[in-house]
CSV table of C-alpha atoms and ligand atoms in Angstrom, one decimal:
chain,number,residue,atom,x,y,z
A,1,UNK,CA,-71.6,124.0,-184.8
A,2,UNK,CA,-70.0,120.5,-185.6
A,3,UNK,CA,-66.9,120.3,-187.7
A,4,UNK,CA,-65.7,117.2,-189.4
A,5,UNK,CA,-62.2,117.1,-191.0
A,6,UNK,CA,-61.5,114.5,-193.6
A,7,UNK,CA,-57.5,114.6,-193.8
A,8,UNK,CA,-54.5,112.5,-194.0
A,9,UNK,CA,-53.0,114.6,-191.1
A,10,UNK,CA,-55.5,114.6,-188.3
A,11,UNK,CA,-52.8,115.4,-185.6
A,12,UNK,CA,-52.0,118.7,-187.5
A,13,UNK,CA,-55.6,120.0,-187.4
A,14,UNK,CA,-56.3,118.8,-184.0
A,15,UNK,CA,-53.3,120.5,-182.6
A,16,UNK,CA,-53.8,123.6,-184.5
A,17,UNK,CA,-57.0,124.1,-183.2
A,18,UNK,CA,-57.0,123.0,-179.5
A,19,UNK,CA,-55.4,126.2,-178.3
A,20,UNK,CA,-56.6,129.5,-177.2
A,21,UNK,CA,-60.0,130.7,-178.1
A,22,UNK,CA,-61.1,127.8,-180.5
A,23,UNK,CA,-59.6,125.2,-177.9
A,24,UNK,CA,-61.6,126.6,-175.1
A,25,UNK,CA,-64.8,126.7,-177.4
A,26,UNK,CA,-64.4,122.9,-178.0
A,27,UNK,CA,-63.9,122.4,-174.2
A,28,UNK,CA,-66.9,124.3,-173.4
A,29,UNK,CA,-69.1,122.5,-175.9
A,30,UNK,CA,-70.0,125.5,-178.2
A,31,UNK,CA,-68.1,123.6,-181.1
A,32,UNK,CA,-67.0,120.1,-181.7
A,33,UNK,CA,-64.4,118.8,-184.0
A,34,UNK,CA,-64.0,115.4,-185.4
A,35,UNK,CA,-61.2,114.8,-187.5
A,36,UNK,CA,-61.4,111.7,-189.8
A,37,UNK,CA,-58.1,110.0,-190.9
A,38,UNK,CA,-58.8,109.1,-194.8
A,39,UNK,CA,-56.0,106.4,-194.4
A,40,UNK,CA,-58.3,104.6,-191.9
A,41,UNK,CA,-60.6,104.0,-195.0
A,42,UNK,CA,-58.0,102.5,-197.3
A,43,UNK,CA,-59.2,99.6,-199.4
A,44,UNK,CA,-55.5,98.5,-199.9
A,45,UNK,CA,-53.7,96.0,-198.0
A,46,UNK,CA,-50.5,98.6,-197.5
A,47,UNK,CA,-52.9,101.2,-196.2
A,48,UNK,CA,-52.1,103.4,-199.4
A,49,UNK,CA,-54.6,105.9,-200.3
A,50,UNK,CA,-52.9,107.3,-203.4
A,51,UNK,CA,-51.9,106.3,-207.0
A,52,UNK,CA,-50.1,107.6,-210.0
A,53,UNK,CA,-52.6,109.8,-212.3
A,54,UNK,CA,-54.2,108.5,-215.6
A,55,UNK,CA,-52.5,110.2,-218.6
A,56,UNK,CA,-49.3,110.8,-216.6
A,57,UNK,CA,-47.9,113.8,-215.0
A,58,UNK,CA,-46.0,114.7,-211.8
A,59,UNK,CA,-47.1,113.6,-208.3
A,60,UNK,CA,-49.8,111.2,-207.1
A,61,UNK,CA,-53.7,111.4,-206.7
A,62,UNK,CA,-55.6,110.6,-203.6
A,63,UNK,CA,-58.1,107.8,-204.8
A,64,UNK,CA,-61.9,108.1,-204.9
A,65,UNK,CA,-62.8,105.1,-202.7
A,66,UNK,CA,-61.1,105.9,-199.3
A,67,UNK,CA,-62.3,109.4,-199.6
A,68,UNK,CA,-65.9,108.5,-200.3
A,69,UNK,CA,-65.8,106.0,-197.3
A,70,UNK,CA,-64.4,108.6,-195.0
A,71,UNK,CA,-67.2,110.8,-195.9
A,72,UNK,CA,-70.0,108.2,-195.8
A,73,UNK,CA,-68.7,107.6,-192.3
A,74,UNK,CA,-69.7,111.1,-191.5
A,75,UNK,CA,-72.3,111.9,-193.8
A,76,UNK,CA,-74.4,108.8,-192.7
A,77,UNK,CA,-74.9,110.2,-189.2
A,78,UNK,CA,-75.5,113.8,-190.3
A,79,UNK,CA,-79.2,115.9,-190.0
A,80,UNK,CA,-78.8,116.4,-193.3
A,81,UNK,CA,-79.0,113.1,-194.9
A,82,UNK,CA,-81.8,112.2,-192.6
A,83,UNK,CA,-83.8,115.3,-194.2
A,84,UNK,CA,-82.8,113.9,-197.5
A,85,UNK,CA,-80.2,116.5,-198.2
A,86,UNK,CA,-76.6,116.3,-199.0
A,87,UNK,CA,-74.6,117.6,-195.9
A,88,UNK,CA,-72.5,120.7,-196.8
A,89,UNK,CA,-69.0,119.6,-197.7
A,90,UNK,CA,-66.3,122.0,-198.5
A,91,UNK,CA,-63.4,121.1,-200.5
A,92,UNK,CA,-60.1,123.2,-199.9
A,93,UNK,CA,-58.6,124.1,-203.1
A,94,UNK,CA,-56.7,127.1,-204.9
A,95,UNK,CA,-59.4,126.6,-207.6
A,96,UNK,CA,-62.2,127.4,-205.1
A,97,UNK,CA,-64.0,130.8,-204.6
A,98,UNK,CA,-61.9,132.9,-202.4
A,99,UNK,CA,-62.8,132.9,-198.8
A,100,UNK,CA,-64.5,136.2,-197.5
A,101,UNK,CA,-66.1,137.4,-194.2
A,102,UNK,CA,-69.4,137.1,-195.9
A,103,UNK,CA,-69.1,133.4,-196.7
A,104,UNK,CA,-68.1,133.2,-193.0
A,105,UNK,CA,-71.3,134.4,-192.0
A,106,UNK,CA,-73.3,132.3,-194.5
A,107,UNK,CA,-71.5,128.9,-193.4
A,108,UNK,CA,-71.6,129.8,-189.8
A,109,UNK,CA,-75.4,129.6,-190.1
A,110,UNK,CA,-75.0,125.8,-190.9
A,111,UNK,CA,-75.5,123.3,-187.9
A,112,UNK,CA,-72.8,120.8,-189.4
A,113,UNK,CA,-69.7,121.3,-191.8
A,114,UNK,CA,-67.4,118.7,-193.4
A,115,UNK,CA,-64.1,119.8,-194.8
A,116,UNK,CA,-62.3,117.7,-197.3
A,117,UNK,CA,-58.5,118.2,-197.4
A,118,UNK,CA,-56.5,117.2,-200.3
A,119,UNK,CA,-52.6,116.6,-200.6
A,120,UNK,CA,-50.4,115.6,-203.3
A,121,UNK,CA,-51.7,116.6,-206.9
A,122,UNK,CA,-55.2,116.4,-205.6
A,123,UNK,CA,-58.3,113.8,-205.5
A,124,UNK,CA,-60.0,111.7,-208.2
A,125,UNK,CA,-62.5,114.2,-209.6
A,126,UNK,CA,-65.3,111.6,-209.7
A,127,UNK,CA,-65.4,111.5,-205.7
A,128,UNK,CA,-65.4,115.5,-205.8
A,129,UNK,CA,-68.3,115.3,-208.1
A,130,UNK,CA,-70.1,113.0,-205.8
A,131,UNK,CA,-69.5,114.6,-202.3
A,132,UNK,CA,-68.5,118.4,-202.5
A,133,UNK,CA,-71.0,121.0,-202.1
A,134,UNK,CA,-68.5,124.1,-201.9
A,135,UNK,CA,-65.1,124.8,-203.6
A,136,UNK,CA,-63.1,127.2,-201.2
A,137,UNK,CA,-59.6,128.8,-201.3
A,138,UNK,CA,-57.9,131.2,-198.9
A,139,UNK,CA,-56.3,133.1,-201.3
A,140,UNK,CA,-54.3,133.3,-204.7
A,141,UNK,CA,-51.2,131.4,-203.6
A,142,UNK,CA,-50.7,127.5,-203.5
A,143,UNK,CA,-50.1,125.5,-200.5
A,144,UNK,CA,-49.0,122.1,-199.8
A,145,UNK,CA,-52.3,120.6,-198.5
A,146,UNK,CA,-55.9,121.8,-197.5
A,147,UNK,CA,-55.2,121.2,-193.8
A,148,UNK,CA,-54.2,124.9,-193.0
A,149,UNK,CA,-57.1,126.4,-195.2
A,150,UNK,CA,-59.5,124.3,-193.3
A,151,UNK,CA,-58.0,125.4,-189.9
A,152,UNK,CA,-58.4,129.0,-191.1
A,153,UNK,CA,-62.2,128.4,-191.9
A,154,UNK,CA,-62.9,126.6,-188.7
A,155,UNK,CA,-61.4,129.5,-186.6
A,156,UNK,CA,-63.1,132.3,-188.8
A,157,UNK,CA,-66.5,130.5,-188.5
A,158,UNK,CA,-66.3,129.3,-184.9
A,159,UNK,CA,-65.8,132.9,-183.8
A,160,UNK,CA,-69.4,133.8,-185.3
A,161,UNK,CA,-70.9,130.9,-183.1
A,162,UNK,CA,-72.9,132.2,-180.2
A,163,UNK,CA,-70.7,131.7,-176.8
A,164,UNK,CA,-67.4,131.1,-178.6
A,165,UNK,CA,-66.1,134.8,-177.8
A,166,UNK,CA,-66.4,136.6,-174.7
A,167,UNK,CA,-67.9,139.8,-174.8
A,168,UNK,CA,-64.6,141.8,-174.7
A,169,UNK,CA,-63.5,139.6,-177.7
A,170,UNK,CA,-66.0,140.2,-179.9
A,171,UNK,CA,-65.3,144.0,-181.3
A,172,UNK,CA,-63.2,143.2,-184.3
A,173,UNK,CA,-65.5,141.7,-186.8
A,174,UNK,CA,-68.1,144.5,-186.5
A,175,UNK,CA,-65.8,147.0,-188.0
A,176,UNK,CA,-64.7,144.7,-190.6
A,177,UNK,CA,-68.2,144.1,-191.4
A,178,UNK,CA,-68.9,147.5,-192.3
A,179,UNK,CA,-65.8,147.1,-194.7
A,180,UNK,CA,-63.5,149.4,-192.6
A,181,UNK,CA,-60.4,148.2,-190.8
A,182,UNK,CA,-59.8,148.6,-187.2
A,183,UNK,CA,-58.7,151.7,-185.5
A,184,UNK,CA,-55.1,151.6,-183.9
A,185,UNK,CA,-54.8,150.5,-180.2
A,186,UNK,CA,-52.7,151.6,-177.2
A,187,UNK,CA,-52.1,150.4,-173.7
A,188,UNK,CA,-49.8,151.3,-171.0
A,189,UNK,CA,-47.3,153.1,-170.7
A,190,UNK,CA,-48.3,156.4,-171.9
A,191,UNK,CA,-44.7,157.0,-173.2
A,192,UNK,CA,-43.0,154.4,-174.9
A,193,UNK,CA,-39.4,155.0,-176.4
A,194,UNK,CA,-40.5,158.8,-176.9
A,195,UNK,CA,-43.8,157.9,-178.5
A,196,UNK,CA,-46.9,159.1,-176.9
A,197,UNK,CA,-50.5,157.7,-176.8
A,198,UNK,CA,-52.7,160.0,-178.6
A,199,UNK,CA,-53.9,162.6,-176.2
A,200,UNK,CA,-57.7,162.1,-177.1
A,201,UNK,CA,-57.7,158.6,-175.8
A,202,UNK,CA,-56.5,160.0,-172.3
A,203,UNK,CA,-59.3,162.7,-172.4
A,204,UNK,CA,-62.0,160.7,-171.0
A,205,UNK,CA,-64.3,162.0,-173.6
A,206,UNK,CA,-65.9,159.1,-174.7
A,207,UNK,CA,-67.7,160.8,-177.8
A,208,UNK,CA,-64.5,162.4,-179.0
A,209,UNK,CA,-62.8,159.1,-178.9
A,210,UNK,CA,-65.4,157.3,-180.9
A,211,UNK,CA,-65.0,160.2,-183.4
A,212,UNK,CA,-61.2,159.8,-183.4
A,213,UNK,CA,-61.4,155.8,-183.8
A,214,UNK,CA,-64.1,156.3,-186.6
A,215,UNK,CA,-61.8,158.7,-188.5
A,216,UNK,CA,-58.7,156.5,-188.0
A,217,UNK,CA,-60.6,153.5,-189.3
A,218,UNK,CA,-61.4,155.3,-192.5
A,219,UNK,CA,-57.9,156.7,-192.9
A,220,UNK,CA,-56.4,153.3,-192.2
A,221,UNK,CA,-58.8,151.5,-194.7
A,222,UNK,CA,-57.9,154.3,-197.4
A,223,UNK,CA,-54.0,153.8,-197.0
A,224,UNK,CA,-54.3,150.0,-196.7
A,225,UNK,CA,-57.0,148.6,-198.2
A,226,UNK,CA,-58.6,151.3,-200.5
A,227,UNK,CA,-60.4,148.5,-202.4
A,228,UNK,CA,-62.6,148.0,-199.4
A,229,UNK,CA,-63.8,151.6,-199.4
A,230,UNK,CA,-66.3,151.3,-202.3
A,231,UNK,CA,-68.5,149.1,-200.2
A,232,UNK,CA,-67.9,150.8,-196.6
A,233,UNK,CA,-70.8,152.2,-194.6
A,234,UNK,CA,-70.0,156.0,-194.7
A,235,UNK,CA,-72.0,158.8,-193.8
A,236,UNK,CA,-72.4,161.6,-196.5
A,237,UNK,CA,-69.9,163.5,-194.2
A,238,UNK,CA,-67.5,160.8,-193.9
A,239,UNK,CA,-67.7,160.4,-198.0
A,240,UNK,CA,-66.9,164.2,-198.0
A,241,UNK,CA,-63.8,163.5,-195.9
A,242,UNK,CA,-62.7,160.8,-198.0
A,243,UNK,CA,-62.9,162.9,-201.0
A,244,UNK,CA,-60.9,165.7,-199.6
A,245,UNK,CA,-58.3,163.4,-198.5
A,246,UNK,CA,-57.9,161.8,-201.7
A,247,UNK,CA,-57.8,165.3,-203.5
A,248,UNK,CA,-55.3,166.2,-200.9
A,249,UNK,CA,-53.0,163.1,-201.7
A,250,UNK,CA,-53.4,163.9,-205.4
A,251,UNK,CA,-52.1,167.4,-204.9
A,252,UNK,CA,-55.5,168.9,-205.9
A,253,UNK,CA,-55.7,171.2,-203.0
B,301,6GU,CL1,-58.0,125.7,-199.8
B,301,6GU,N1,-55.4,124.7,-200.7
B,301,6GU,C1,-54.4,124.8,-201.2
B,301,6GU,N2,-53.8,123.4,-201.4
B,301,6GU,N3,-53.7,125.9,-201.6
B,301,6GU,C2,-54.5,126.9,-201.2
B,301,6GU,C3,-55.6,127.0,-200.8
B,301,6GU,C4,-56.3,125.9,-200.4
B,301,6GU,N4,-56.0,128.2,-200.6
B,301,6GU,C5,-54.9,128.8,-201.4
B,301,6GU,N5,-54.0,128.1,-201.5
């Protein structure tokens, strides 16, 4: 998977992604990360890339031409363009569709993704119309720029790319994919500040451990993310357990 990030702050993006699992994935060649500084494509003798908004108002707007040239520098070499298609270009904006694991899986199917990060009051609408294929937000709050959201997306998408995760790192998505949260984890010591590890985990009975973890996942999802449960993959027996627990919590039995 090849990632390109068009940004005014390339160092921030590179530094944020060159550590730990994603850093290792870049070193091992499972993914590539190309940061493109929009300022390098300024058409102004002072290297400026922003100007006042037409119609007035607060803040500055990033101009269309430097963004277009930065995009073109990447797009002209893309496989998509050679096939007569527009390369997938994601504009990070609180006005986008809210990022979700199903979107992660869809984007992970692409060979190449371009991220466009805005700052200030945004980017001239005309270049967005020209280059952007997807508008994505990472949640309902406002950030100062698209760099952190781009890094969030690169991280989430990369961990779905074959080879990026070692076998012992790949567990967590599966449980989330079933719309259930992860079960609680414990490590040594068996007794910490008087709190004991649940005995079943020390029993060596693999089937019992699995059943306990499944139940914990369901209970945790009920408590913390009840909105997910409607789409969770539950057996009839598990649905009955959920109903029973709900009735109990509502004092019906
Ligand atoms: Cl993608 N950008 C900005 N600036 N703020 C956000 C966001 C994106 N997603 C949530 N808040």
